[in-house]
JSON list of C-alpha atoms in Angstrom, two decimals:
[
{"chain": "A", "resi": 186, "resn": "VAL", "atom": "CA", "xyz": [89.52, 118.16, 125.83]},
{"chain": "A", "resi": 187, "resn": "ARG", "atom": "CA", "xyz": [91.21, 116.98, 129.71]},
{"chain": "A", "resi": 188, "resn": "TYR", "atom": "CA", "xyz": [91.44, 113.81, 128.98]},
{"chain": "A", "resi": 189, "resn": "TYR", "atom": "CA", "xyz": [92.94, 114.52, 125.93]},
{"chain": "A", "resi": 190, "resn": "LYS", "atom": "CA", "xyz": [96.32, 116.25, 127.84]},
{"chain": "A", "resi": 191, "resn": "ASP", "atom": "CA", "xyz": [96.12, 113.54, 129.70]},
{"chain": "A", "resi": 192, "resn": "TYR", "atom": "CA", "xyz": [97.33, 111.30, 127.50]},
{"chain": "A", "resi": 193, "resn": "ILE", "atom": "CA", "xyz": [98.67, 113.28, 126.35]},
{"chain": "A", "resi": 194, "resn": "ASP", "atom": "CA", "xyz": [100.82, 114.56, 129.79]},
{"chain": "A", "resi": 195, "resn": "SER", "atom": "CA", "xyz": [100.91, 110.22, 130.28]},
{"chain": "A", "resi": 196, "resn": "LEU", "atom": "CA", "xyz": [102.90, 109.31, 127.47]},
{"chain": "A", "resi": 197, "resn": "SER", "atom": "CA", "xyz": [105.29, 111.88, 127.35]},
{"chain": "A", "resi": 198, "resn": "LYS", "atom": "CA", "xyz": [106.43, 110.50, 131.20]},
{"chain": "A", "resi": 199, "resn": "PHE", "atom": "CA", "xyz": [106.98, 107.26, 128.26]},
{"chain": "A", "resi": 200, "resn": "LEU", "atom": "CA", "xyz": [108.38, 109.13, 125.74]},
{"chain": "A", "resi": 201, "resn": "LYS", "atom": "CA", "xyz": [110.93, 110.12, 127.64]},
{"chain": "A", "resi": 202, "resn": "LYS", "atom": "CA", "xyz": [111.88, 107.39, 129.78]},
{"chain": "A", "resi": 203, "resn": "ILE", "atom": "CA", "xyz": [113.06, 104.80, 126.77]},
{"chain": "A", "resi": 204, "resn": "GLY", "atom": "CA", "xyz": [114.10, 108.68, 125.34]},
{"chain": "A", "resi": 205, "resn": "VAL", "atom": "CA", "xyz": [112.93, 110.17, 122.55]},
{"chain": "A", "resi": 206, "resn": "ASN", "atom": "CA", "xyz": [111.69, 113.87, 121.96]},
{"chain": "A", "resi": 207, "resn": "ILE", "atom": "CA", "xyz": [109.58, 114.43, 119.34]},
{"chain": "A", "resi": 208, "resn": "ASN", "atom": "CA", "xyz": [106.29, 112.17, 118.39]},
{"chain": "A", "resi": 209, "resn": "THR", "atom": "CA", "xyz": [104.82, 112.22, 114.48]},
{"chain": "A", "resi": 210, "resn": "VAL", "atom": "CA", "xyz": [101.44, 113.85, 115.14]},
{"chain": "A", "resi": 211, "resn": "PRO", "atom": "CA", "xyz": [99.16, 115.09, 115.54]},
{"chain": "A", "resi": 212, "resn": "VAL", "atom": "CA", "xyz": [97.62, 114.20, 111.95]},
{"chain": "A", "resi": 213, "resn": "LEU", "atom": "CA", "xyz": [96.11, 118.00, 110.57]},
{"chain": "A", "resi": 214, "resn": "ASP", "atom": "CA", "xyz": [93.81, 115.94, 107.59]},
{"chain": "A", "resi": 215, "resn": "VAL", "atom": "CA", "xyz": [89.78, 116.82, 107.64]},
{"chain": "A", "resi": 216, "resn": "LEU", "atom": "CA", "xyz": [88.40, 113.81, 107.13]},
{"chain": "A", "resi": 217, "resn": "ARG", "atom": "CA", "xyz": [85.79, 113.24, 104.30]},
{"chain": "A", "resi": 218, "resn": "ASN", "atom": "CA", "xyz": [82.98, 110.31, 104.11]},
{"chain": "A", "resi": 219, "resn": "ASN", "atom": "CA", "xyz": [85.66, 109.00, 100.95]},
{"chain": "A", "resi": 220, "resn": "THR", "atom": "CA", "xyz": [89.15, 109.40, 103.02]},
{"chain": "A", "resi": 221, "resn": "SER", "atom": "CA", "xyz": [91.41, 107.43, 102.62]},
{"chain": "A", "resi": 222, "resn": "LYS", "atom": "CA", "xyz": [91.77, 104.38, 105.05]},
{"chain": "A", "resi": 223, "resn": "VAL", "atom": "CA", "xyz": [95.01, 105.15, 105.51]},
{"chain": "A", "resi": 224, "resn": "ILE", "atom": "CA", "xyz": [93.88, 108.49, 107.11]},
{"chain": "A", "resi": 225, "resn": "GLY", "atom": "CA", "xyz": [91.17, 106.72, 108.60]},
{"chain": "A", "resi": 226, "resn": "SER", "atom": "CA", "xyz": [90.93, 107.28, 112.58]},
{"chain": "A", "resi": 227, "resn": "ARG", "atom": "CA", "xyz": [94.38, 109.29, 112.94]},
{"chain": "A", "resi": 228, "resn": "SER", "atom": "CA", "xyz": [91.57, 112.08, 111.51]},
{"chain": "A", "resi": 229, "resn": "PHE", "atom": "CA", "xyz": [89.74, 114.06, 114.40]},
{"chain": "A", "resi": 230, "resn": "SER", "atom": "CA", "xyz": [87.53, 115.72, 112.69]},
{"chain": "A", "resi": 231, "resn": "ASN", "atom": "CA", "xyz": [85.58, 115.99, 109.52]},
{"chain": "A", "resi": 232, "resn": "ASP", "atom": "CA", "xyz": [85.30, 119.40, 111.32]},
{"chain": "A", "resi": 233, "resn": "PRO", "atom": "CA", "xyz": [88.04, 121.59, 109.48]},
{"chain": "A", "resi": 234, "resn": "LYS", "atom": "CA", "xyz": [87.63, 123.54, 112.86]},
{"chain": "A", "resi": 235, "resn": "ILE", "atom": "CA", "xyz": [87.81, 120.92, 115.30]},
{"chain": "A", "resi": 236, "resn": "VAL", "atom": "CA", "xyz": [91.11, 119.50, 113.76]},
{"chain": "A", "resi": 237, "resn": "LYS", "atom": "CA", "xyz": [92.53, 122.76, 114.73]},
{"chain": "A", "resi": 238, "resn": "LYS", "atom": "CA", "xyz": [91.31, 123.02, 118.12]},
{"chain": "A", "resi": 239, "resn": "LEU", "atom": "CA", "xyz": [93.13, 119.70, 119.03]},
{"chain": "A", "resi": 240, "resn": "GLY", "atom": "CA", "xyz": [96.02, 119.81, 116.55]},
{"chain": "A", "resi": 241, "resn": "ILE", "atom": "CA", "xyz": [97.01, 123.65, 118.50]},
{"chain": "A", "resi": 242, "resn": "ILE", "atom": "CA", "xyz": [95.71, 121.55, 121.80]},
{"chain": "A", "resi": 243, "resn": "CYS", "atom": "CA", "xyz": [98.44, 118.17, 121.73]},
{"chain": "A", "resi": 244, "resn": "VAL", "atom": "CA", "xyz": [100.97, 121.02, 120.14]},
{"chain": "A", "resi": 245, "resn": "ARG", "atom": "CA", "xyz": [100.36, 123.17, 123.27]},
{"chain": "A", "resi": 246, "resn": "GLN", "atom": "CA", "xyz": [100.72, 120.05, 125.86]},
{"chain": "A", "resi": 247, "resn": "TYR", "atom": "CA", "xyz": [103.49, 117.76, 124.20]},
{"chain": "A", "resi": 248, "resn": "LYS", "atom": "CA", "xyz": [105.43, 122.12, 123.98]},
{"chain": "A", "resi": 249, "resn": "LYS", "atom": "CA", "xyz": [104.51, 121.88, 128.82]},
{"chain": "A", "resi": 250, "resn": "ASN", "atom": "CA", "xyz": [105.75, 118.16, 128.72]},
{"chain": "A", "resi": 251, "resn": "LYS", "atom": "CA", "xyz": [108.49, 119.48, 126.28]},
{"chain": "A", "resi": 252, "resn": "LEU", "atom": "CA", "xyz": [108.76, 116.88, 123.33]},
{"chain": "A", "resi": 253, "resn": "GLY", "atom": "CA", "xyz": [108.88, 117.78, 119.69]},
{"chain": "A", "resi": 254, "resn": "THR", "atom": "CA", "xyz": [104.70, 117.36, 117.41]},
{"chain": "A", "resi": 255, "resn": "VAL", "atom": "CA", "xyz": [104.78, 116.89, 113.45]},
{"chain": "A", "resi": 256, "resn": "ILE", "atom": "CA", "xyz": [102.20, 118.10, 112.18]},
{"chain": "A", "resi": 257, "resn": "LYS", "atom": "CA", "xyz": [101.07, 116.33, 108.96]},
{"chain": "A", "resi": 258, "resn": "HIS", "atom": "CA", "xyz": [100.54, 115.73, 106.35]},
{"chain": "A", "resi": 259, "resn": "ILE", "atom": "CA", "xyz": [101.05, 119.35, 105.55]},
{"chain": "A", "resi": 260, "resn": "PRO", "atom": "CA", "xyz": [98.92, 121.60, 102.98]},
{"chain": "A", "resi": 261, "resn": "GLY", "atom": "CA", "xyz": [96.70, 118.28, 104.09]},
{"chain": "A", "resi": 262, "resn": "HIS", "atom": "CA", "xyz": [95.90, 114.15, 102.85]},
{"chain": "A", "resi": 263, "resn": "GLY", "atom": "CA", "xyz": [92.07, 114.12, 104.47]},
{"chain": "A", "resi": 264, "resn": "CYS", "atom": "CA", "xyz": [91.32, 115.44, 101.20]},
{"chain": "A", "resi": 265, "resn": "SER", "atom": "CA", "xyz": [93.23, 112.18, 98.63]},
{"chain": "A", "resi": 266, "resn": "LEU", "atom": "CA", "xyz": [91.44, 109.16, 98.15]},
{"chain": "A", "resi": 267, "resn": "GLU", "atom": "CA", "xyz": [94.37, 107.51, 96.81]},
{"chain": "A", "resi": 268, "resn": "ASP", "atom": "CA", "xyz": [96.86, 106.01, 99.55]},
{"chain": "A", "resi": 269, "resn": "SER", "atom": "CA", "xyz": [100.30, 108.18, 99.15]},
{"chain": "A", "resi": 270, "resn": "HIS", "atom": "CA", "xyz": [102.40, 104.55, 100.26]},
{"chain": "A", "resi": 271, "resn": "PHE", "atom": "CA", "xyz": [101.37, 102.98, 96.66]},
{"chain": "A", "resi": 272, "resn": "LYS", "atom": "CA", "xyz": [100.92, 105.24, 94.02]},
{"chain": "A", "resi": 273, "resn": "THR", "atom": "CA", "xyz": [99.74, 108.58, 93.13]},
{"chain": "A", "resi": 274, "resn": "PRO", "atom": "CA", "xyz": [97.02, 110.55, 95.06]},
{"chain": "A", "resi": 275, "resn": "LYS", "atom": "CA", "xyz": [95.04, 113.74, 92.78]},
{"chain": "A", "resi": 276, "resn": "VAL", "atom": "CA", "xyz": [93.68, 115.95, 94.08]},
{"chain": "A", "resi": 277, "resn": "TYR", "atom": "CA", "xyz": [90.54, 118.37, 91.46]},
{"chain": "A", "resi": 278, "resn": "LEU", "atom": "CA", "xyz": [89.94, 120.64, 94.30]},
{"chain": "A", "resi": 279, "resn": "LYS", "atom": "CA", "xyz": [90.51, 124.67, 93.79]},
{"chain": "A", "resi": 280, "resn": "ASN", "atom": "CA", "xyz": [92.83, 126.39, 96.01]},
{"chain": "A", "resi": 281, "resn": "GLU", "atom": "CA", "xyz": [89.10, 128.47, 97.58]},
{"chain": "A", "resi": 282, "resn": "VAL", "atom": "CA", "xyz": [87.69, 124.69, 98.73]},
{"chain": "A", "resi": 283, "resn": "LEU", "atom": "CA", "xyz": [91.25, 123.53, 100.06]},
{"chain": "A", "resi": 284, "resn": "ASN", "atom": "CA", "xyz": [92.02, 126.72, 102.00]},
{"chain": "A", "resi": 285, "resn": "LYS", "atom": "CA", "xyz": [88.50, 126.59, 103.76]},
{"chain": "A", "resi": 286, "resn": "VAL", "atom": "CA", "xyz": [88.95, 122.69, 104.72]},
{"chain": "A", "resi": 287, "resn": "ASP", "atom": "CA", "xyz": [92.19, 121.02, 104.30]},
{"chain": "A", "resi": 288, "resn": "PHE", "atom": "CA", "xyz": [94.92, 124.18, 104.98]},
{"chain": "A", "resi": 289, "resn": "LEU", "atom": "CA", "xyz": [92.43, 125.10, 108.18]},
{"chain": "A", "resi": 290, "resn": "PRO", "atom": "CA", "xyz": [93.91, 123.33, 110.63]},
{"chain": "A", "resi": 291, "resn": "PHE", "atom": "CA", "xyz": [97.40, 123.92, 109.84]},
{"chain": "A", "resi": 292, "resn": "LYS", "atom": "CA", "xyz": [96.71, 128.45, 110.04]},
{"chain": "A", "resi": 293, "resn": "GLY", "atom": "CA", "xyz": [98.39, 129.63, 114.06]},
{"chain": "A", "resi": 294, "resn": "ASN", "atom": "CA", "xyz": [99.57, 125.99, 114.69]},
{"chain": "A", "resi": 295, "resn": "SER", "atom": "CA", "xyz": [102.83, 126.65, 116.80]},
{"chain": "A", "resi": 296, "resn": "SER", "atom": "CA", "xyz": [104.66, 123.41, 115.85]},
{"chain": "A", "resi": 297, "resn": "LYS", "atom": "CA", "xyz": [108.26, 123.52, 115.09]},
{"chain": "A", "resi": 298, "resn": "PHE", "atom": "CA", "xyz": [108.14, 120.66, 112.69]},
{"chain": "A", "resi": 299, "resn": "ALA", "atom": "CA", "xyz": [105.59, 119.10, 109.81]},
{"chain": "A", "resi": 300, "resn": "MET", "atom": "CA", "xyz": [105.44, 117.10, 107.08]},
{"chain": "A", "resi": 301, "resn": "THR", "atom": "CA", "xyz": [104.51, 117.83, 104.23]},
{"chain": "A", "resi": 302, "resn": "ALA", "atom": "CA", "xyz": [101.76, 115.51, 101.94]},
{"chain": "A", "resi": 303, "resn": "HIS", "atom": "CA", "xyz": [103.15, 113.46, 99.08]},
{"chain": "A", "resi": 304, "resn": "ILE", "atom": "CA", "xyz": [99.21, 114.80, 96.80]},
{"chain": "A", "resi": 305, "resn": "LEU", "atom": "CA", "xyz": [99.21, 116.38, 93.05]},
{"chain": "A", "resi": 306, "resn": "TYR", "atom": "CA", "xyz": [97.26, 119.09, 93.59]},
{"chain": "A", "resi": 307, "resn": "LYS", "atom": "CA", "xyz": [96.51, 119.86, 90.27]},
{"chain": "A", "resi": 308, "resn": "GLN", "atom": "CA", "xyz": [94.77, 122.81, 90.89]},
{"chain": "A", "resi": 309, "resn": "ILE", "atom": "CA", "xyz": [97.65, 124.41, 92.00]},
{"chain": "A", "resi": 310, "resn": "ASP", "atom": "CA", "xyz": [101.11, 122.30, 90.83]},
{"chain": "A", "resi": 311, "resn": "LYS", "atom": "CA", "xyz": [99.31, 120.20, 87.45]},
{"chain": "A", "resi": 312, "resn": "LYS", "atom": "CA", "xyz": [103.09, 118.55, 87.52]},
{"chain": "A", "resi": 313, "resn": "ASN", "atom": "CA", "xyz": [104.22, 117.87, 90.93]},
{"chain": "A", "resi": 314, "resn": "VAL", "atom": "CA", "xyz": [102.92, 116.53, 94.07]},
{"chain": "A", "resi": 315, "resn": "ALA", "atom": "CA", "xyz": [103.33, 118.30, 97.44]},
{"chain": "A", "resi": 316, "resn": "THR", "atom": "CA", "xyz": [106.94, 117.37, 98.28]},
{"chain": "A", "resi": 317, "resn": "LEU", "atom": "CA", "xyz": [108.20, 118.23, 95.47]},
{"chain": "A", "resi": 318, "resn": "SER", "atom": "CA", "xyz": [106.82, 121.47, 94.20]},
{"chain": "A", "resi": 319, "resn": "LYS", "atom": "CA", "xyz": [108.25, 124.50, 95.59]},
{"chain": "A", "resi": 320, "resn": "LYS", "atom": "CA", "xyz": [105.34, 126.11, 94.07]},
{"chain": "A", "resi": 321, "resn": "ILE", "atom": "CA", "xyz": [102.69, 124.73, 97.25]},
{"chain": "A", "resi": 322, "resn": "ILE", "atom": "CA", "xyz": [106.23, 125.33, 99.94]},
{"chain": "A", "resi": 323, "resn": "SER", "atom": "CA", "xyz": [106.48, 128.35, 98.71]},
{"chain": "A", "resi": 324, "resn": "LYS", "atom": "CA", "xyz": [102.87, 130.47, 98.31]},
{"chain": "A", "resi": 325, "resn": "ILE", "atom": "CA", "xyz": [100.84, 127.78, 100.34]},
{"chain": "A", "resi": 326, "resn": "ILE", "atom": "CA", "xyz": [102.44, 126.71, 102.99]},
{"chain": "A", "resi": 327, "resn": "ARG", "atom": "CA", "xyz": [105.12, 128.63, 104.04]},
{"chain": "A", "resi": 328, "resn": "ASN", "atom": "CA", "xyz": [102.65, 131.92, 103.01]},
{"chain": "A", "resi": 329, "resn": "LYS", "atom": "CA", "xyz": [99.41, 130.95, 102.54]},
{"chain": "A", "resi": 330, "resn": "ILE", "atom": "CA", "xyz": [99.19, 128.43, 105.51]},
{"chain": "A", "resi": 331, "resn": "GLY", "atom": "CA", "xyz": [102.50, 130.62, 107.34]},
{"chain": "A", "resi": 332, "resn": "PHE", "atom": "CA", "xyz": [104.52, 127.34, 108.33]},
{"chain": "A", "resi": 333, "resn": "LYS", "atom": "CA", "xyz": [107.72, 128.56, 109.47]},
{"chain": "A", "resi": 334, "resn": "GLY", "atom": "CA", "xyz": [109.43, 125.52, 111.28]},
{"chain": "A", "resi": 335, "resn": "ILE", "atom": "CA", "xyz": [111.61, 122.99, 109.47]},
{"chain": "A", "resi": 336, "resn": "LEU", "atom": "CA", "xyz": [109.68, 120.86, 106.92]},
{"chain": "A", "resi": 337, "resn": "ILE", "atom": "CA", "xyz": [110.28, 117.26, 106.86]},
{"chain": "A", "resi": 338, "resn": "SER", "atom": "CA", "xyz": [109.20, 115.31, 103.94]},
{"chain": "A", "resi": 339, "resn": "ASP", "atom": "CA", "xyz": [106.99, 111.77, 103.84]},
{"chain": "A", "resi": 340, "resn": "ASP", "atom": "CA", "xyz": [109.05, 108.60, 103.21]},
{"chain": "A", "resi": 341, "resn": "ILE", "atom": "CA", "xyz": [110.89, 109.52, 100.19]},
{"chain": "A", "resi": 342, "resn": "SER", "atom": "CA", "xyz": [110.10, 105.86, 99.10]},
{"chain": "A", "resi": 343, "resn": "MET", "atom": "CA", "xyz": [106.88, 105.42, 98.82]},
{"chain": "A", "resi": 344, "resn": "LYS", "atom": "CA", "xyz": [105.08, 104.77, 95.39]},
{"chain": "A", "resi": 345, "resn": "ALA", "atom": "CA", "xyz": [103.38, 108.36, 95.39]},
{"chain": "A", "resi": 346, "resn": "LEU", "atom": "CA", "xyz": [107.29, 109.86, 94.23]},
{"chain": "A", "resi": 347, "resn": "LYS", "atom": "CA", "xyz": [107.95, 108.42, 90.49]},
{"chain": "A", "resi": 348, "resn": "TYR", "atom": "CA", "xyz": [111.52, 109.14, 90.67]},
{"chain": "A", "resi": 349, "resn": "ASN", "atom": "CA", "xyz": [114.14, 107.14, 92.77]},
{"chain": "A", "resi": 350, "resn": "LEU", "atom": "CA", "xyz": [115.41, 107.44, 96.40]},
{"chain": "A", "resi": 351, "resn": "ILE", "atom": "CA", "xyz": [118.25, 109.38, 95.12]},
{"chain": "A", "resi": 352, "resn": "THR", "atom": "CA", "xyz": [115.81, 111.77, 93.09]},
{"chain": "A", "resi": 353, "resn": "ASN", "atom": "CA", "xyz": [113.08, 112.13, 95.58]},
{"chain": "A", "resi": 354, "resn": "ALA", "atom": "CA", "xyz": [115.82, 112.75, 97.71]},
{"chain": "A", "resi": 355, "resn": "LYS", "atom": "CA", "xyz": [117.19, 115.84, 95.81]},
{"chain": "A", "resi": 356, "resn": "LYS", "atom": "CA", "xyz": [113.59, 117.14, 94.69]},
{"chain": "A", "resi": 357, "resn": "SER", "atom": "CA", "xyz": [112.29, 117.36, 98.14]},
{"chain": "A", "resi": 358, "resn": "LEU", "atom": "CA", "xyz": [115.29, 119.42, 99.67]},
{"chain": "A", "resi": 359, "resn": "SER", "atom": "CA", "xyz": [115.88, 121.70, 96.13]},
{"chain": "A", "resi": 360, "resn": "ALA", "atom": "CA", "xyz": [111.54, 122.08, 96.66]},
{"chain": "A", "resi": 361, "resn": "GLY", "atom": "CA", "xyz": [112.48, 122.90, 99.90]},
{"chain": "A", "resi": 362, "resn": "CYS", "atom": "CA", "xyz": [112.11, 120.36, 102.41]},
{"chain": "A", "resi": 363, "resn": "ASN", "atom": "CA", "xyz": [114.00, 121.08, 105.35]},
{"chain": "A", "resi": 364, "resn": "ILE", "atom": "CA", "xyz": [114.44, 117.37, 106.38]},
{"chain": "A", "resi": 365, "resn": "VAL", "atom": "CA", "xyz": [114.29, 114.20, 103.64]},
{"chain": "A", "resi": 366, "resn": "LEU", "atom": "CA", "xyz": [112.50, 111.17, 105.04]},
{"chain": "A", "resi": 367, "resn": "TYR", "atom": "CA", "xyz": [113.83, 107.48, 104.17]},
{"chain": "A", "resi": 368, "resn": "CYS", "atom": "CA", "xyz": [112.02, 104.64, 105.98]},
{"chain": "A", "resi": 369, "resn": "ALA", "atom": "CA", "xyz": [111.93, 101.64, 104.44]},
{"chain": "A", "resi": 370, "resn": "GLY", "atom": "CA", "xyz": [115.57, 100.55, 106.38]},
{"chain": "A", "resi": 371, "resn": "ASN", "atom": "CA", "xyz": [117.31, 99.30, 103.44]},
{"chain": "A", "resi": 372, "resn": "ILE", "atom": "CA", "xyz": [120.69, 100.85, 105.26]},
{"chain": "A", "resi": 373, "resn": "LYS", "atom": "CA", "xyz": [122.38, 100.25, 101.35]},
{"chain": "A", "resi": 374, "resn": "ASP", "atom": "CA", "xyz": [120.34, 102.31, 100.27]},
{"chain": "A", "resi": 375, "resn": "SER", "atom": "CA", "xyz": [120.87, 104.91, 103.77]},
{"chain": "A", "resi": 376, "resn": "PHE", "atom": "CA", "xyz": [124.56, 104.86, 103.15]},
{"chain": "A", "resi": 377, "resn": "LYS", "atom": "CA", "xyz": [123.55, 105.68, 98.93]},
{"chain": "A", "resi": 378, "resn": "ILE", "atom": "CA", "xyz": [121.18, 109.00, 100.34]},
{"chain": "A", "resi": 379, "resn": "ILE", "atom": "CA", "xyz": [123.20, 110.26, 102.52]},
{"chain": "A", "resi": 380, "resn": "LYS", "atom": "CA", "xyz": [126.57, 109.85, 100.44]},
{"chain": "A", "resi": 381, "resn": "GLU", "atom": "CA", "xyz": [125.40, 111.06, 96.78]},
{"chain": "A", "resi": 382, "resn": "VAL", "atom": "CA", "xyz": [122.73, 113.85, 98.71]},
{"chain": "A", "resi": 383, "resn": "PRO", "atom": "CA", "xyz": [124.52, 116.74, 99.71]}
]
């Protein structure tokens, strides 16, 4: 734990030096044997209690250094076999299992920001991935997990979302996201989103 804190302290100095005030960590997805490689070594562990503990330490240490954090991918990406950059991951696990494993690391974390998962949790919302699901954001993220901070969508240009960028942005906000993240870097699309999404 001490080495991890020292690492965060060192990285924080560098980030502040270059003008960065928020780091999009920690990844609180719980690793499984068949977890998509997109998560891979970004996960702390296959034990949800360890992931939770290290996540809390990470957020607190960044806070001490006056840097923000973004816990992700809420409510949990470790249960997914697919990479949401390229297709829509579908998870069929029951709510009880998700609550004990995947939701657990996010509970009680004091991060002011969280990033959503573009995952279809079929037992909770059959039609909408978490980012676009009022049900998941309201009942799971806000209520069961208890996250009260600023909710950021994962990148709306990822293939897991089936609509165009404008629709993806509008649906994310309508579902309960506070901020929409667009990372593809096309300046024309950026201006189009700014213009058409209130």
